[in-house]
PDB file of C-alpha atoms in Angstrom:
ATOM      1  CA  UNK U 998     -14.881 105.603  88.847  1.00 61.00           C
ATOM      2  CA  UNK U 999     -12.444 104.378  86.287  1.00 70.00           C
ATOM      3  CA  UNK U1000      -9.227 103.120  87.456  1.00 79.00           C
ATOM      4  CA  UNK U1001      -7.599 104.466  84.283  1.00 86.00           C
ATOM      5  CA  UNK U1002      -9.628 107.233  83.056  1.00 90.00           C
ATOM      6  CA  UNK U1003     -10.380 107.257  79.426  1.00 93.00           C
ATOM      7  CA  UNK U1004     -10.791 110.960  79.154  1.00 94.00           C
ATOM      8  CA  UNK U1005      -8.695 112.430  82.011  1.00 96.00           C
ATOM      9  CA  UNK U1006      -5.611 112.100  84.222  1.00 95.00           C
ATOM     10  CA  UNK U1007      -5.447 110.889  87.675  1.00 95.00           C
ATOM     11  CA  UNK U1008      -3.630 113.893  89.330  1.00 95.00           C
ATOM     12  CA  UNK U1009      -4.067 112.899  92.931  1.00 94.00           C
ATOM     13  CA  UNK U1010      -5.672 109.862  94.588  1.00 93.00           C
ATOM     14  CA  UNK U1011      -9.471 109.980  93.574  1.00 91.00           C
ATOM     15  CA  UNK U1012      -9.045 113.059  91.672  1.00 94.00           C
ATOM     16  CA  UNK U1013      -9.761 112.775  87.845  1.00 94.00           C
ATOM     17  CA  UNK U1014      -8.647 115.601  85.910  1.00 95.00           C
ATOM     18  CA  UNK U1015     -10.593 115.735  82.632  1.00 95.00           C
ATOM     19  CA  UNK U1016      -9.410 116.693  79.156  1.00 96.00           C
ATOM     20  CA  UNK U1017     -10.562 120.213  78.239  1.00 96.00           C
ATOM     21  CA  UNK U1018     -10.007 123.283  76.284  1.00 96.00           C
ATOM     22  CA  UNK U1019      -9.998 126.770  77.271  1.00 95.00           C
ATOM     23  CA  UNK U1020     -11.387 129.039  74.384  1.00 95.00           C
ATOM     24  CA  UNK U1021     -11.213 132.746  73.839  1.00 96.00           C
ATOM     25  CA  UNK U1022     -12.631 135.319  71.399  1.00 96.00           C
ATOM     26  CA  UNK U1023     -11.313 138.610  70.867  1.00 97.00           C
ATOM     27  CA  UNK U1024     -13.433 141.242  69.153  1.00 98.00           C
ATOM     28  CA  UNK U1025     -11.251 143.751  67.326  1.00 98.00           C
ATOM     29  CA  UNK U1026     -13.041 146.617  65.967  1.00 98.00           C
ATOM     30  CA  UNK U1027     -10.292 148.026  63.659  1.00 97.00           C
ATOM     31  CA  UNK U1028     -10.010 151.290  61.868  1.00 97.00           C
ATOM     32  CA  UNK U1029      -6.378 151.199  60.042  1.00 97.00           C
ATOM     33  CA  UNK U1030      -6.024 154.977  58.806  1.00 96.00           C
ATOM     34  CA  UNK U1031      -9.859 155.323  58.695  1.00 96.00           C
ATOM     35  CA  UNK U1032     -12.991 153.086  58.485  1.00 95.00           C
ATOM     36  CA  UNK U1033     -12.713 151.827  55.105  1.00 97.00           C
ATOM     37  CA  UNK U1034     -10.625 148.630  55.214  1.00 98.00           C
ATOM     38  CA  UNK U1035      -9.813 145.509  53.447  1.00 98.00           C
ATOM     39  CA  UNK U1036      -9.008 142.103  55.112  1.00 98.00           C
ATOM     40  CA  UNK U1037      -6.621 139.750  53.479  1.00 98.00           C
ATOM     41  CA  UNK U1038      -5.173 136.210  54.257  1.00 98.00           C
ATOM     42  CA  UNK U1039      -1.434 135.855  53.927  1.00 98.00           C
ATOM     43  CA  UNK U1040       0.347 132.506  53.287  1.00 98.00           C
ATOM     44  CA  UNK U1041       4.185 132.126  52.859  1.00 98.00           C
ATOM     45  CA  UNK U1042       4.499 129.565  49.955  1.00 97.00           C
ATOM     46  CA  UNK U1043       7.307 127.913  48.334  1.00 97.00           C
ATOM     47  CA  UNK U1044       8.080 128.840  44.609  1.00 96.00           C
ATOM     48  CA  UNK U1045       8.762 125.822  42.376  1.00 96.00           C
ATOM     49  CA  UNK U1046      12.216 125.741  40.701  1.00 96.00           C
ATOM     50  CA  UNK U1047      12.118 127.510  37.448  1.00 96.00           C
ATOM     51  CA  UNK U1048      14.522 129.784  35.422  1.00 96.00           C
ATOM     52  CA  UNK U1049      13.812 132.502  37.716  1.00 94.00           C
ATOM     53  CA  UNK U1050      14.310 130.247  40.872  1.00 96.00           C
ATOM     54  CA  UNK U1051      17.228 128.005  39.601  1.00 97.00           C
ATOM     55  CA  UNK U1052      18.212 126.937  43.083  1.00 97.00           C
ATOM     56  CA  UNK U1053      14.818 126.352  44.633  1.00 96.00           C
ATOM     57  CA  UNK U1054      15.511 128.521  47.611  1.00 97.00           C
ATOM     58  CA  UNK U1055      12.822 131.134  47.030  1.00 97.00           C
ATOM     59  CA  UNK U1056       9.549 131.566  48.931  1.00 97.00           C
ATOM     60  CA  UNK U1057       6.931 134.505  49.310  1.00 97.00           C
ATOM     61  CA  UNK U1058       3.761 135.605  50.814  1.00 97.00           C
ATOM     62  CA  UNK U1059       0.772 134.766  48.830  1.00 98.00           C
ATOM     63  CA  UNK U1060      -2.223 137.296  49.569  1.00 98.00           C
ATOM     64  CA  UNK U1061      -5.863 136.685  49.193  1.00 98.00           C
ATOM     65  CA  UNK U1062      -8.589 139.389  49.671  1.00 98.00           C
ATOM     66  CA  UNK U1063     -11.451 138.293  52.038  1.00 98.00           C
ATOM     67  CA  UNK U1064     -14.365 140.057  50.086  1.00 98.00           C
ATOM     68  CA  UNK U1065     -17.354 138.622  51.917  1.00 98.00           C
ATOM     69  CA  UNK U1066     -18.273 137.241  55.342  1.00 98.00           C
ATOM     70  CA  UNK U1067     -18.208 133.468  54.196  1.00 98.00           C
ATOM     71  CA  UNK U1068     -14.768 133.998  52.844  1.00 98.00           C
ATOM     72  CA  UNK U1069     -13.646 135.582  56.074  1.00 98.00           C
ATOM     73  CA  UNK U1070     -14.341 132.444  58.021  1.00 98.00           C
ATOM     74  CA  UNK U1071     -10.847 131.143  58.448  1.00 98.00           C
ATOM     75  CA  UNK U1072      -8.703 128.372  60.026  1.00 98.00           C
ATOM     76  CA  UNK U1073      -4.899 129.166  61.006  1.00 97.00           C
ATOM     77  CA  UNK U1074      -2.075 127.205  59.239  1.00 97.00           C
ATOM     78  CA  UNK U1075       1.235 127.407  61.334  1.00 96.00           C
ATOM     79  CA  UNK U1076       2.785 125.344  58.365  1.00 97.00           C
ATOM     80  CA  UNK U1077       2.272 128.350  56.017  1.00 97.00           C
ATOM     81  CA  UNK U1078       2.989 131.079  58.637  1.00 97.00           C
ATOM     82  CA  UNK U1079      -0.772 131.978  58.197  1.00 98.00           C
ATOM     83  CA  UNK U1080      -1.663 135.621  59.304  1.00 98.00           C
ATOM     84  CA  UNK U1081      -4.188 138.187  58.435  1.00 98.00           C
ATOM     85  CA  UNK U1082      -3.759 141.812  57.157  1.00 98.00           C
ATOM     86  CA  UNK U1083      -6.002 144.657  57.764  1.00 98.00           C
ATOM     87  CA  UNK U1084      -5.220 147.440  55.287  1.00 98.00           C
ATOM     88  CA  UNK U1085      -6.539 150.853  53.721  1.00 98.00           C
ATOM     89  CA  UNK U1086      -6.023 150.688  50.095  1.00 96.00           C
ATOM     90  CA  UNK U1087      -6.683 154.514  49.886  1.00 96.00           C
ATOM     91  CA  UNK U1088      -3.571 155.499  51.831  1.00 97.00           C
ATOM     92  CA  UNK U1089      -0.022 154.268  50.605  1.00 98.00           C
ATOM     93  CA  UNK U1090       3.127 153.941  52.744  1.00 97.00           C
ATOM     94  CA  UNK U1091       5.465 156.552  50.961  1.00 97.00           C
ATOM     95  CA  UNK U1092       8.643 154.061  51.514  1.00 96.00           C
ATOM     96  CA  UNK U1093       6.972 150.652  50.496  1.00 96.00           C
ATOM     97  CA  UNK U1094       4.178 152.069  47.984  1.00 97.00           C
ATOM     98  CA  UNK U1095       1.953 149.618  49.559  1.00 97.00           C
ATOM     99  CA  UNK U1096      -1.322 150.343  51.663  1.00 98.00           C
ATOM    100  CA  UNK U1097      -0.997 151.172  55.049  1.00 98.00           C
ATOM    101  CA  UNK U1098      -1.729 148.014  57.224  1.00 98.00           C
ATOM    102  CA  UNK U1099      -1.789 146.022  60.758  1.00 98.00           C
ATOM    103  CA  UNK U1100      -1.436 142.368  60.713  1.00 98.00           C
ATOM    104  CA  UNK U1101      -2.904 139.802  63.198  1.00 98.00           C
ATOM    105  CA  UNK U1102      -0.592 136.997  63.852  1.00 98.00           C
ATOM    106  CA  UNK U1103      -1.850 134.166  65.820  1.00 97.00           C
ATOM    107  CA  UNK U1104      -0.137 131.814  68.079  1.00 96.00           C
ATOM    108  CA  UNK U1105       2.393 134.232  69.191  1.00 95.00           C
ATOM    109  CA  UNK U1106       1.792 133.738  72.979  1.00 93.00           C
ATOM    110  CA  UNK U1107       2.324 129.983  73.383  1.00 92.00           C
ATOM    111  CA  UNK U1108       2.316 127.191  70.983  1.00 93.00           C
ATOM    112  CA  UNK U1109      -0.168 126.812  67.915  1.00 95.00           C
ATOM    113  CA  UNK U1110      -3.454 125.185  69.264  1.00 96.00           C
ATOM    114  CA  UNK U1111      -6.466 124.011  67.410  1.00 96.00           C
ATOM    115  CA  UNK U1112     -10.105 125.497  67.472  1.00 97.00           C
ATOM    116  CA  UNK U1113     -12.809 123.714  69.282  1.00 96.00           C
ATOM    117  CA  UNK U1114     -12.073 119.821  69.434  1.00 96.00           C
ATOM    118  CA  UNK U1115     -15.754 118.503  70.067  1.00 95.00           C
ATOM    119  CA  UNK U1116     -18.125 116.906  68.011  1.00 95.00           C
ATOM    120  CA  UNK U1117     -20.106 119.321  65.879  1.00 92.00           C
ATOM    121  CA  UNK U1118     -23.366 117.927  66.846  1.00 92.00           C
ATOM    122  CA  UNK U1119     -22.941 118.335  70.669  1.00 91.00           C
ATOM    123  CA  UNK U1120     -24.334 121.135  72.670  1.00 89.00           C
ATOM    124  CA  UNK U1121     -20.993 122.692  73.298  1.00 91.00           C
ATOM    125  CA  UNK U1122     -20.181 123.101  69.458  1.00 92.00           C
ATOM    126  CA  UNK U1123     -23.784 124.256  68.789  1.00 90.00           C
ATOM    127  CA  UNK U1124     -23.472 127.040  71.507  1.00 90.00           C
ATOM    128  CA  UNK U1125     -19.809 127.640  71.002  1.00 92.00           C
ATOM    129  CA  UNK U1126     -19.746 127.458  67.050  1.00 93.00           C
ATOM    130  CA  UNK U1127     -17.467 130.634  67.000  1.00 94.00           C
ATOM    131  CA  UNK U1128     -14.801 128.722  68.409  1.00 95.00           C
ATOM    132  CA  UNK U1129     -14.563 126.222  65.617  1.00 96.00           C
ATOM    133  CA  UNK U1130     -12.484 128.645  63.486  1.00 97.00           C
ATOM    134  CA  UNK U1131      -9.785 131.193  64.352  1.00 98.00           C
ATOM    135  CA  UNK U1132     -11.207 133.997  62.450  1.00 98.00           C
ATOM    136  CA  UNK U1133     -14.480 135.517  61.447  1.00 98.00           C
ATOM    137  CA  UNK U1134     -14.918 138.918  59.721  1.00 98.00           C
ATOM    138  CA  UNK U1135     -18.052 140.897  59.927  1.00 98.00           C
ATOM    139  CA  UNK U1136     -19.186 144.375  58.905  1.00 98.00           C
ATOM    140  CA  UNK U1137     -19.301 146.670  61.961  1.00 98.00           C
ATOM    141  CA  UNK U1138     -22.956 146.538  63.693  1.00 97.00           C
ATOM    142  CA  UNK U1139     -23.548 148.079  67.139  1.00 95.00           C
ATOM    143  CA  UNK U1140     -25.873 145.189  67.826  1.00 94.00           C
ATOM    144  CA  UNK U1141     -23.246 142.440  67.208  1.00 96.00           C
ATOM    145  CA  UNK U1142     -21.306 142.402  70.448  1.00 94.00           C
ATOM    146  CA  UNK U1143     -20.812 138.754  71.336  1.00 93.00           C
ATOM    147  CA  UNK U1144     -19.687 135.886  69.434  1.00 95.00           C
ATOM    148  CA  UNK U1145     -22.068 133.471  70.680  1.00 92.00           C
ATOM    149  CA  UNK U1146     -25.092 135.920  70.839  1.00 88.00           C
ATOM    150  CA  UNK U1147     -26.632 137.905  74.002  1.00 85.00           C
ATOM    151  CA  UNK U1148     -27.500 135.046  76.113  1.00 82.00           C
ATOM    152  CA  UNK U1149     -25.298 132.157  75.502  1.00 78.00           C
ATOM    153  CA  UNK U1150     -26.441 130.019  78.515  1.00 79.00           C
ATOM    154  CA  UNK U1151     -30.153 130.345  77.701  1.00 79.00           C
ATOM    155  CA  UNK U1152     -29.692 130.124  73.863  1.00 76.00           C
ATOM    156  CA  UNK U1153     -29.814 127.341  71.398  1.00 78.00           C
ATOM    157  CA  UNK U1154     -26.778 128.303  69.526  1.00 76.00           C
ATOM    158  CA  UNK U1155     -28.742 129.882  66.705  1.00 80.00           C
ATOM    159  CA  UNK U1156     -27.555 133.407  67.279  1.00 88.00           C
ATOM    160  CA  UNK U1157     -23.929 135.019  67.150  1.00 94.00           C
ATOM    161  CA  UNK U1158     -21.375 134.714  64.527  1.00 96.00           C
ATOM    162  CA  UNK U1159     -22.697 131.793  62.526  1.00 94.00           C
ATOM    163  CA  UNK U1160     -26.099 133.769  62.050  1.00 95.00           C
ATOM    164  CA  UNK U1161     -24.427 136.948  61.187  1.00 97.00           C
ATOM    165  CA  UNK U1162     -22.050 135.648  58.720  1.00 97.00           C
ATOM    166  CA  UNK U1163     -24.745 133.625  57.102  1.00 97.00           C
ATOM    167  CA  UNK U1164     -25.840 136.927  55.398  1.00 97.00           C
ATOM    168  CA  UNK U1165     -22.344 136.939  53.439  1.00 98.00           C
ATOM    169  CA  UNK U1166     -22.290 140.709  53.680  1.00 98.00           C
ATOM    170  CA  UNK U1167     -19.474 142.554  51.840  1.00 98.00           C
ATOM    171  CA  UNK U1168     -16.334 143.265  53.502  1.00 98.00           C
ATOM    172  CA  UNK U1169     -13.986 144.982  50.949  1.00 96.00           C
ATOM    173  CA  UNK U1170     -13.693 148.578  51.580  1.00 96.00           C
ATOM    174  CA  UNK U1171     -16.052 148.249  54.714  1.00 97.00           C
ATOM    175  CA  UNK U1172     -15.821 149.377  58.450  1.00 98.00           C
ATOM    176  CA  UNK U1173     -14.687 145.853  59.582  1.00 98.00           C
ATOM    177  CA  UNK U1174     -14.738 143.732  62.757  1.00 98.00           C
ATOM    178  CA  UNK U1175     -12.294 140.749  63.259  1.00 98.00           C
ATOM    179  CA  UNK U1176     -13.267 138.077  65.778  1.00 98.00           C
ATOM    180  CA  UNK U1177     -10.206 135.979  66.732  1.00 98.00           C
ATOM    181  CA  UNK U1178     -10.818 132.711  68.477  1.00 97.00           C
ATOM    182  CA  UNK U1179      -7.936 131.039  70.109  1.00 97.00           C
ATOM    183  CA  UNK U1180      -7.319 128.696  73.097  1.00 96.00           C
ATOM    184  CA  UNK U1181      -5.566 126.023  74.752  1.00 96.00           C
ATOM    185  CA  UNK U1182      -6.171 122.096  74.611  1.00 96.00           C
ATOM    186  CA  UNK U1183      -5.331 121.180  77.999  1.00 95.00           C
ATOM    187  CA  UNK U1184      -4.348 117.604  78.707  1.00 95.00           C
ATOM    188  CA  UNK U1185      -3.710 117.848  82.500  1.00 96.00           C
ATOM    189  CA  UNK U1186      -0.695 116.782  84.343  1.00 95.00           C
ATOM    190  CA  UNK U1187      -0.004 115.630  87.882  1.00 96.00           C
ATOM    191  CA  UNK U1188       2.030 118.975  88.266  1.00 96.00           C
ATOM    192  CA  UNK U1189      -1.249 120.943  87.528  1.00 95.00           C
ATOM    193  CA  UNK U1190      -2.582 119.986  90.777  1.00 96.00           C
ATOM    194  CA  UNK U1191      -3.604 121.212  93.294  1.00 95.00           C
ATOM    195  CA  UNK U1192      -2.746 124.728  91.815  1.00 93.00           C
ATOM    196  CA  UNK U1193      -1.952 124.996  88.192  1.00 90.00           C
ATOM    197  CA  UNK U1194       0.898 127.052  86.926  1.00 90.00           C
ATOM    198  CA  UNK U1195       0.476 129.612  84.220  1.00 89.00           C
ATOM    199  CA  UNK U1196      -0.628 128.609  80.591  1.00 90.00           C
ATOM    200  CA  UNK U1197       0.125 131.199  78.153  1.00 92.00           C
ATOM    201  CA  UNK U1198      -1.828 131.671  74.798  1.00 95.00           C
ATOM    202  CA  UNK U1199      -2.568 134.692  72.682  1.00 96.00           C
ATOM    203  CA  UNK U1200      -1.721 136.783  69.441  1.00 97.00           C
ATOM    204  CA  UNK U1201      -0.035 139.851  68.355  1.00 97.00           C
ATOM    205  CA  UNK U1202      -1.262 143.036  66.071  1.00 97.00           C
ATOM    206  CA  UNK U1203       1.562 144.424  64.481  1.00 96.00           C
ATOM    207  CA  UNK U1204       1.878 147.533  62.138  1.00 97.00           C
ATOM    208  CA  UNK U1205       2.982 146.477  58.568  1.00 97.00           C
ATOM    209  CA  UNK U1206       3.840 149.418  56.792  1.00 96.00           C
ATOM    210  CA  UNK U1207       1.686 151.784  58.623  1.00 96.00           C
ATOM    211  CA  UNK U1208       4.913 153.707  59.854  1.00 94.00           C
ATOM    212  CA  UNK U1209       8.202 155.135  58.122  1.00 93.00           C
ATOM    213  CA  UNK U1210      10.436 153.161  60.136  1.00 93.00           C
ATOM    214  CA  UNK U1211      10.909 151.563  63.478  1.00 92.00           C
ATOM    215  CA  UNK U1212       8.656 153.833  65.744  1.00 87.00           C
ATOM    216  CA  UNK U1213      10.660 153.106  69.014  1.00 87.00           C
ATOM    217  CA  UNK U1214      14.163 153.652  67.448  1.00 88.00           C
ATOM    218  CA  UNK U1215      14.469 157.040  69.367  1.00 87.00           C
ATOM    219  CA  UNK U1216      13.224 155.914  72.801  1.00 87.00           C
ATOM    220  CA  UNK U1217      16.056 156.506  75.187  1.00 87.00           C
ATOM    221  CA  UNK U1218      17.685 153.516  76.803  1.00 82.00           C
ATOM    222  CA  UNK U1219      17.009 152.828  80.479  1.00 83.00           C
ATOM    223  CA  UNK U1220      19.822 153.383  82.879  1.00 81.00           C
ATOM    224  CA  UNK U1221      21.189 150.310  84.191  1.00 82.00           C
ATOM    225  CA  UNK U1222      22.083 151.411  87.741  1.00 80.00           C
ATOM    226  CA  UNK U1223      23.767 148.247  88.481  1.00 81.00           C
ATOM    227  CA  UNK U1224      26.189 148.660  85.881  1.00 78.00           C
ATOM    228  CA  UNK U1225      29.705 150.167  86.816  1.00 77.00           C
ATOM    229  CA  UNK U1226      32.645 151.205  84.666  1.00 75.00           C
ATOM    230  CA  UNK U1227      35.710 149.201  85.921  1.00 74.00           C
ATOM    231  CA  UNK U1228      38.155 151.728  84.724  1.00 70.00           C
ATOM    232  CA  UNK U1229      36.646 154.865  86.463  1.00 64.00           C
ATOM    233  CA  UNK U1230      34.990 153.158  89.519  1.00 56.00           C
ATOM    234  CA  UNK U1231      31.680 154.539  88.889  1.00 51.00           C
TER     235      UNK U1231
END
């Protein structure tokens, strides 16, 4: 073995913990106020200085509708606070005047992480092609259940999201499914051995103009039984 591993960390005498990734894919079969939905990508962009922005301190969201499956293959960009919105254009929020929606926000549980890092020609990438992007969007199909196809270990990588999205089906106004891929690039530490502590990763689905205000505003507060009033002794 190597005295100084080129692709791992010695975490104990004779134990080489190799660099690796933990990858996940969440299938989100959404229906925002009905089955006819639109998916869009939101980037927060800086506005150039202009007569309407004389101090250069303005920025705003830039929304791009993902109309086909090929347009729906996306990679996250934390430098633009990139997230994705699922909306129903046929129903408007009475306060904002905009379509009711939910937004998918990546990297809200743990730091921003890259998609699959291996060479595109290796077996891992061919069978796990879904993990090379952060988002795929497809029209709903009851036969499309698993991002790498039905039989991942026995398959050759030709099934799953890459094959389905190659059809480039229409998304706008359809019953859509979002496939959100995320994970952790793990460079091991000595402290990870012999039992690794908890590693956190994940995302958030958050209403965006779906309600008419904070839906939790009337939840009664919890009683703090440990709290005592110093003046009354109770």
